[in-house]
mmCIF file of C-alpha atoms in Angstrom:
data_model
loop_
_atom_site.group_PDB
_atom_site.id
_atom_site.type_symbol
_atom_site.label_atom_id
_atom_site.label_comp_id
_atom_site.label_asym_id
_atom_site.label_seq_id
_atom_site.Cartn_x
_atom_site.Cartn_y
_atom_site.Cartn_z
ATOM 1 C CA UNK A 1232 99.379 68.185 75.634
ATOM 2 C CA UNK A 1233 95.887 67.950 77.191
ATOM 3 C CA UNK A 1234 93.170 70.439 76.342
ATOM 4 C CA UNK A 1235 93.359 71.916 79.830
ATOM 5 C CA UNK A 1236 97.018 72.830 79.507
ATOM 6 C CA UNK A 1237 98.105 76.358 78.642
ATOM 7 C CA UNK A 1238 100.330 77.008 75.647
ATOM 8 C CA UNK A 1239 101.582 80.478 74.812
ATOM 9 C CA UNK A 1240 103.197 80.900 71.426
ATOM 10 C CA UNK A 1241 106.482 82.770 71.202
ATOM 11 C CA UNK A 1242 106.744 84.924 68.092
ATOM 12 C CA UNK A 1243 109.568 85.987 65.844
ATOM 13 C CA UNK A 1244 108.948 89.724 66.071
ATOM 14 C CA UNK A 1245 111.739 91.092 63.886
ATOM 15 C CA UNK A 1246 110.052 91.182 60.437
ATOM 16 C CA UNK A 1247 107.583 93.794 59.235
ATOM 17 C CA UNK A 1248 107.877 96.264 62.118
ATOM 18 C CA UNK A 1249 107.301 99.790 60.750
ATOM 19 C CA UNK A 1250 110.340 102.028 60.458
ATOM 20 C CA UNK A 1251 108.661 104.932 62.296
ATOM 21 C CA UNK A 1252 109.723 104.729 65.926
ATOM 22 C CA UNK A 1253 111.602 101.504 65.206
ATOM 23 C CA UNK A 1254 113.981 101.598 68.228
ATOM 24 C CA UNK A 1255 111.110 102.131 70.672
ATOM 25 C CA UNK A 1256 108.923 99.496 69.018
ATOM 26 C CA UNK A 1257 111.761 96.982 68.933
ATOM 27 C CA UNK A 1258 112.533 97.596 72.608
ATOM 28 C CA UNK A 1259 108.868 97.185 73.539
ATOM 29 C CA UNK A 1260 108.445 94.112 71.361
ATOM 30 C CA UNK A 1261 111.625 92.620 72.791
ATOM 31 C CA UNK A 1262 110.335 93.006 76.351
ATOM 32 C CA UNK A 1263 107.007 91.449 75.407
ATOM 33 C CA UNK A 1264 108.793 88.619 73.609
ATOM 34 C CA UNK A 1265 110.759 87.843 76.779
ATOM 35 C CA UNK A 1266 107.549 88.082 78.777
ATOM 36 C CA UNK A 1267 106.037 85.442 76.491
ATOM 37 C CA UNK A 1268 108.931 83.117 77.305
ATOM 38 C CA UNK A 1269 108.383 83.613 81.049
ATOM 39 C CA UNK A 1270 104.657 82.954 80.634
ATOM 40 C CA UNK A 1271 105.509 79.641 78.981
ATOM 41 C CA UNK A 1272 107.692 78.669 81.943
ATOM 42 C CA UNK A 1273 104.925 79.575 84.412
ATOM 43 C CA UNK A 1274 102.351 77.724 82.304
ATOM 44 C CA UNK A 1275 104.466 74.578 82.254
ATOM 45 C CA UNK A 1276 104.915 74.715 86.026
ATOM 46 C CA UNK A 1277 101.180 75.246 86.519
ATOM 47 C CA UNK A 1278 100.275 72.316 84.265
ATOM 48 C CA UNK A 1279 102.739 70.101 86.137
ATOM 49 C CA UNK A 1280 101.151 71.130 89.437
ATOM 50 C CA UNK A 1281 97.636 70.493 88.110
ATOM 51 C CA UNK A 1282 98.552 66.874 87.334
ATOM 52 C CA UNK A 1283 99.525 66.209 90.960
ATOM 53 C CA UNK A 1284 97.004 63.736 92.486
ATOM 54 C CA UNK A 1285 96.750 65.808 95.662
ATOM 55 C CA UNK A 1286 95.199 68.681 93.693
ATOM 56 C CA UNK A 1287 92.044 66.713 92.870
ATOM 57 C CA UNK A 1288 91.593 66.101 96.589
ATOM 58 C CA UNK A 1289 91.622 69.840 97.327
ATOM 59 C CA UNK A 1290 88.784 71.586 95.414
ATOM 60 C CA UNK A 1291 89.811 75.077 96.534
ATOM 61 C CA UNK A 1292 93.314 74.504 95.192
ATOM 62 C CA UNK A 1293 91.846 73.385 91.893
ATOM 63 C CA UNK A 1294 89.853 76.619 91.659
ATOM 64 C CA UNK A 1295 92.977 78.667 92.354
ATOM 65 C CA UNK A 1296 94.876 76.808 89.626
ATOM 66 C CA UNK A 1297 91.991 77.348 87.222
ATOM 67 C CA UNK A 1298 92.060 81.085 87.928
ATOM 68 C CA UNK A 1299 95.826 81.230 87.465
ATOM 69 C CA UNK A 1300 95.537 79.322 84.191
ATOM 70 C CA UNK A 1301 92.917 81.773 82.903
ATOM 71 C CA UNK A 1302 95.144 84.698 83.887
ATOM 72 C CA UNK A 1303 98.085 83.188 81.995
ATOM 73 C CA UNK A 1304 95.912 82.645 78.934
ATOM 74 C CA UNK A 1305 94.911 86.312 79.048
ATOM 75 C CA UNK A 1306 98.533 87.341 79.513
ATOM 76 C CA UNK A 1307 99.436 85.288 76.456
ATOM 77 C CA UNK A 1308 96.677 87.015 74.470
ATOM 78 C CA UNK A 1309 98.064 90.371 75.586
ATOM 79 C CA UNK A 1310 101.524 89.345 74.379
ATOM 80 C CA UNK A 1311 100.118 88.429 70.972
ATOM 81 C CA UNK A 1312 98.165 91.665 70.733
ATOM 82 C CA UNK A 1313 101.162 93.813 71.670
ATOM 83 C CA UNK A 1314 103.436 92.173 69.120
ATOM 84 C CA UNK A 1315 100.745 92.422 66.466
ATOM 85 C CA UNK A 1316 100.364 96.133 67.231
ATOM 86 C CA UNK A 1317 104.111 96.625 66.851
ATOM 87 C CA UNK A 1318 103.876 95.179 63.347
ATOM 88 C CA UNK A 1319 101.021 97.425 62.272
ATOM 89 C CA UNK A 1320 101.189 101.154 61.703
ATOM 90 C CA UNK A 1321 97.404 101.458 61.899
ATOM 91 C CA UNK A 1322 94.588 99.410 63.315
ATOM 92 C CA UNK A 1323 91.062 99.229 62.026
ATOM 93 C CA UNK A 1324 88.229 100.231 64.329
ATOM 94 C CA UNK A 1325 87.033 97.484 66.657
ATOM 95 C CA UNK A 1326 83.955 97.060 68.779
ATOM 96 C CA UNK A 1327 83.523 95.432 72.161
ATOM 97 C CA UNK A 1328 80.469 94.077 73.961
ATOM 98 C CA UNK A 1329 80.791 95.602 77.438
ATOM 99 C CA UNK A 1330 78.488 93.084 79.099
ATOM 100 C CA UNK A 1331 80.403 90.105 77.704
ATOM 101 C CA UNK A 1332 83.746 91.672 78.677
ATOM 102 C CA UNK A 1333 82.581 92.266 82.254
ATOM 103 C CA UNK A 1334 81.179 88.733 82.517
ATOM 104 C CA UNK A 1335 84.556 87.277 81.517
ATOM 105 C CA UNK A 1336 86.362 89.532 84.001
ATOM 106 C CA UNK A 1337 84.000 88.547 86.810
ATOM 107 C CA UNK A 1338 84.562 84.847 86.096
ATOM 108 C CA UNK A 1339 88.309 85.390 85.958
ATOM 109 C CA UNK A 1340 88.789 87.221 89.237
ATOM 110 C CA UNK A 1341 86.195 85.445 91.391
ATOM 111 C CA UNK A 1342 88.223 82.218 91.327
ATOM 112 C CA UNK A 1343 91.130 83.906 93.111
ATOM 113 C CA UNK A 1344 89.411 86.807 94.862
ATOM 114 C CA UNK A 1345 90.018 88.057 98.394
ATOM 115 C CA UNK A 1346 87.140 86.708 100.520
ATOM 116 C CA UNK A 1347 87.046 89.983 102.485
ATOM 117 C CA UNK A 1348 86.097 91.947 99.363
ATOM 118 C CA UNK A 1349 82.629 91.787 97.816
ATOM 119 C CA UNK A 1350 82.391 92.362 94.076
ATOM 120 C CA UNK A 1351 79.205 93.593 92.415
ATOM 121 C CA UNK A 1352 78.898 93.929 88.630
ATOM 122 C CA UNK A 1353 75.805 95.630 87.242
ATOM 123 C CA UNK A 1354 75.299 95.826 83.471
ATOM 124 C CA UNK A 1355 72.355 97.477 81.716
ATOM 125 C CA UNK A 1356 70.539 94.970 79.479
ATOM 126 C CA UNK A 1357 70.311 97.457 76.586
ATOM 127 C CA UNK A 1358 73.936 98.590 76.735
ATOM 128 C CA UNK A 1359 75.393 99.276 73.262
ATOM 129 C CA UNK A 1360 78.803 98.037 72.191
ATOM 130 C CA UNK A 1361 81.718 100.464 72.465
ATOM 131 C CA UNK A 1362 84.244 101.413 69.827
ATOM 132 C CA UNK A 1363 87.503 99.998 71.177
ATOM 133 C CA UNK A 1364 89.659 96.889 71.327
ATOM 134 C CA UNK A 1365 87.992 94.165 73.434
ATOM 135 C CA UNK A 1366 91.168 92.898 75.062
ATOM 136 C CA UNK A 1367 92.282 96.447 75.746
ATOM 137 C CA UNK A 1368 88.965 97.147 77.471
ATOM 138 C CA UNK A 1369 89.254 94.073 79.657
ATOM 139 C CA UNK A 1370 92.810 94.911 80.659
ATOM 140 C CA UNK A 1371 91.774 98.486 81.488
ATOM 141 C CA UNK A 1372 88.937 97.286 83.732
ATOM 142 C CA UNK A 1373 91.186 94.710 85.387
ATOM 143 C CA UNK A 1374 93.668 97.479 86.202
ATOM 144 C CA UNK A 1375 90.903 99.544 87.809
ATOM 145 C CA UNK A 1376 89.527 96.586 89.785
ATOM 146 C CA UNK A 1377 92.953 95.571 91.093
ATOM 147 C CA UNK A 1378 93.673 99.182 92.074
ATOM 148 C CA UNK A 1379 90.385 99.213 93.995
ATOM 149 C CA UNK A 1380 91.322 95.940 95.685
ATOM 150 C CA UNK A 1381 94.734 97.297 96.720
ATOM 151 C CA UNK A 1382 93.032 100.391 98.138
ATOM 152 C CA UNK A 1383 90.804 98.191 100.335
ATOM 153 C CA UNK A 1384 93.236 96.408 102.679
ATOM 154 C CA UNK A 1385 90.496 95.823 105.247
ATOM 155 C CA UNK A 1386 88.010 94.490 102.719
ATOM 156 C CA UNK A 1387 84.772 96.090 101.593
ATOM 157 C CA UNK A 1388 82.726 96.506 98.430
ATOM 158 C CA UNK A 1389 83.954 97.029 94.876
ATOM 159 C CA UNK A 1390 81.258 97.774 92.326
ATOM 160 C CA UNK A 1391 81.254 98.070 88.540
ATOM 161 C CA UNK A 1392 78.307 99.933 87.029
ATOM 162 C CA UNK A 1393 77.443 100.850 83.460
ATOM 163 C CA UNK A 1394 75.388 103.643 81.946
ATOM 164 C CA UNK A 1395 74.621 105.279 78.611
ATOM 165 C CA UNK A 1396 75.110 109.058 78.513
ATOM 166 C CA UNK A 1397 74.928 111.831 75.944
ATOM 167 C CA UNK A 1398 77.486 114.631 75.932
ATOM 168 C CA UNK A 1399 75.258 117.305 74.427
ATOM 169 C CA UNK A 1400 75.322 115.785 70.951
ATOM 170 C CA UNK A 1401 73.586 112.871 69.307
ATOM 171 C CA UNK A 1402 76.635 110.677 69.975
ATOM 172 C CA UNK A 1403 76.100 108.206 72.808
ATOM 173 C CA UNK A 1404 78.817 107.380 75.305
ATOM 174 C CA UNK A 1405 79.097 104.358 77.604
ATOM 175 C CA UNK A 1406 80.285 104.890 81.162
ATOM 176 C CA UNK A 1407 81.964 102.042 83.021
ATOM 177 C CA UNK A 1408 82.348 103.113 86.643
ATOM 178 C CA UNK A 1409 84.479 101.283 89.185
ATOM 179 C CA UNK A 1410 83.957 102.294 92.814
ATOM 180 C CA UNK A 1411 85.370 101.154 96.141
ATOM 181 C CA UNK A 1412 84.987 102.190 99.771
ATOM 182 C CA UNK A 1413 88.693 101.922 100.530
ATOM 183 C CA UNK A 1414 91.275 104.371 101.815
ATOM 184 C CA UNK A 1415 90.709 106.986 99.100
ATOM 185 C CA UNK A 1416 93.147 109.530 97.655
ATOM 186 C CA UNK A 1417 94.134 113.091 98.404
ATOM 187 C CA UNK A 1418 93.717 115.842 95.811
ATOM 188 C CA UNK A 1419 97.483 115.848 95.320
ATOM 189 C CA UNK A 1420 97.544 112.114 94.609
ATOM 190 C CA UNK A 1421 94.693 112.470 92.110
ATOM 191 C CA UNK A 1422 96.621 115.231 90.308
ATOM 192 C CA UNK A 1423 99.539 112.870 89.672
ATOM 193 C CA UNK A 1424 97.604 109.599 89.393
ATOM 194 C CA UNK A 1425 97.963 109.334 85.610
ATOM 195 C CA UNK A 1426 101.666 110.247 85.546
ATOM 196 C CA UNK A 1427 103.811 107.270 84.461
ATOM 197 C CA UNK A 1428 105.542 105.549 87.389
ATOM 198 C CA UNK A 1429 103.881 107.728 90.022
ATOM 199 C CA UNK A 1430 102.684 105.438 92.814
ATOM 200 C CA UNK A 1431 101.798 105.411 96.479
ATOM 201 C CA UNK A 1432 102.523 101.691 96.742
ATOM 202 C CA UNK A 1433 105.644 100.575 98.546
ATOM 203 C CA UNK A 1434 105.991 97.418 96.477
ATOM 204 C CA UNK A 1435 104.612 95.684 93.415
ATOM 205 C CA UNK A 1436 104.003 97.144 89.940
ATOM 206 C CA UNK A 1437 102.579 100.526 90.882
ATOM 207 C CA UNK A 1438 102.709 103.562 88.635
ATOM 208 C CA UNK A 1439 101.878 101.764 85.383
ATOM 209 C CA UNK A 1440 98.220 100.704 85.497
ATOM 210 C CA UNK A 1441 96.401 104.056 85.486
ATOM 211 C CA UNK A 1442 98.610 105.626 82.768
ATOM 212 C CA UNK A 1443 97.890 102.567 80.603
ATOM 213 C CA UNK A 1444 94.155 102.927 81.196
ATOM 214 C CA UNK A 1445 94.309 106.640 80.327
ATOM 215 C CA UNK A 1446 96.206 105.903 77.122
ATOM 216 C CA UNK A 1447 93.688 103.200 76.173
ATOM 217 C CA UNK A 1448 90.773 105.566 76.803
ATOM 218 C CA UNK A 1449 92.256 108.396 74.751
ATOM 219 C CA UNK A 1450 93.274 106.132 71.869
ATOM 220 C CA UNK A 1451 89.685 104.833 71.807
ATOM 221 C CA UNK A 1452 88.270 108.364 71.659
ATOM 222 C CA UNK A 1453 87.139 108.296 75.282
ATOM 223 C CA UNK A 1454 88.169 109.685 78.644
ATOM 224 C CA UNK A 1455 88.770 108.747 82.271
ATOM 225 C CA UNK A 1456 88.394 110.694 85.494
ATOM 226 C CA UNK A 1457 88.763 110.073 89.232
ATOM 227 C CA UNK A 1458 86.698 111.225 92.191
ATOM 228 C CA UNK A 1459 88.083 110.456 95.619
ATOM 229 C CA UNK A 1460 88.848 111.738 99.100
ATOM 230 C CA UNK A 1461 90.739 110.204 102.032
ATOM 231 C CA UNK A 1462 88.576 107.753 103.930
ATOM 232 C CA UNK A 1463 85.654 107.854 101.482
ATOM 233 C CA UNK A 1464 86.851 105.517 98.749
ATOM 234 C CA UNK A 1465 87.474 106.111 95.058
ATOM 235 C CA UNK A 1466 85.288 106.232 91.962
ATOM 236 C CA UNK A 1467 86.858 105.954 88.501
ATOM 237 C CA UNK A 1468 84.718 106.583 85.430
ATOM 238 C CA UNK A 1469 85.874 105.203 82.090
ATOM 239 C CA UNK A 1470 83.871 106.773 79.241
ATOM 240 C CA UNK A 1471 84.012 105.292 75.742
ATOM 241 C CA UNK A 1472 82.177 106.092 72.482
ATOM 242 C CA UNK A 1473 79.234 103.830 71.767
ATOM 243 C CA UNK A 1474 78.736 102.109 68.464
ATOM 244 C CA UNK A 1475 76.237 103.986 66.333
#
């Protein structure tokens, strides 16, 4: 296998899963295990396509394949993290460099981005790390960015900004704000936005992304809120505790 090929390991997930909530954890782990198998199939097909001589003659196609390969690698990492979490009853505190996470996300999505949508990422140079799982943070931001993209069918601007805030105490918080100038949401939609499986999309995987982001934020000791109105776009602020 060449270095450029993607390989996603499939795990034996049965041993060492805690007894608390075992049926739910086994069901979740089983789904993720099957997902890992499907990722392997997609990876093999992608590697086969990349070896086709016609690909080297089409630079734009090569960029698209590179973006898809990176996405599969991240999906494989998510599979490993989910199975590892199912095996552990507790996780130690982790820290993430927001600037590095956003740089990786920008590189990932620009290779397969809609040309009608402009993406701007602005990171403060003195931004502290945040107390959360790095992969979880990246997946949360990806969910928010893809939601913003879906809400901008006619194109436009999607921005990601960062800031350090204080909530009345000495504890610093880091805000990661994703904003778009898309179709926006009504007050009723905002009220149900974090409910599992609530969606305004007619197709695709709607109703899962925002609840996952909310759960990630709360498990990390942070919060998330939405500001939006029809025709004015949407702003989502993810607030996470900064490392002391």
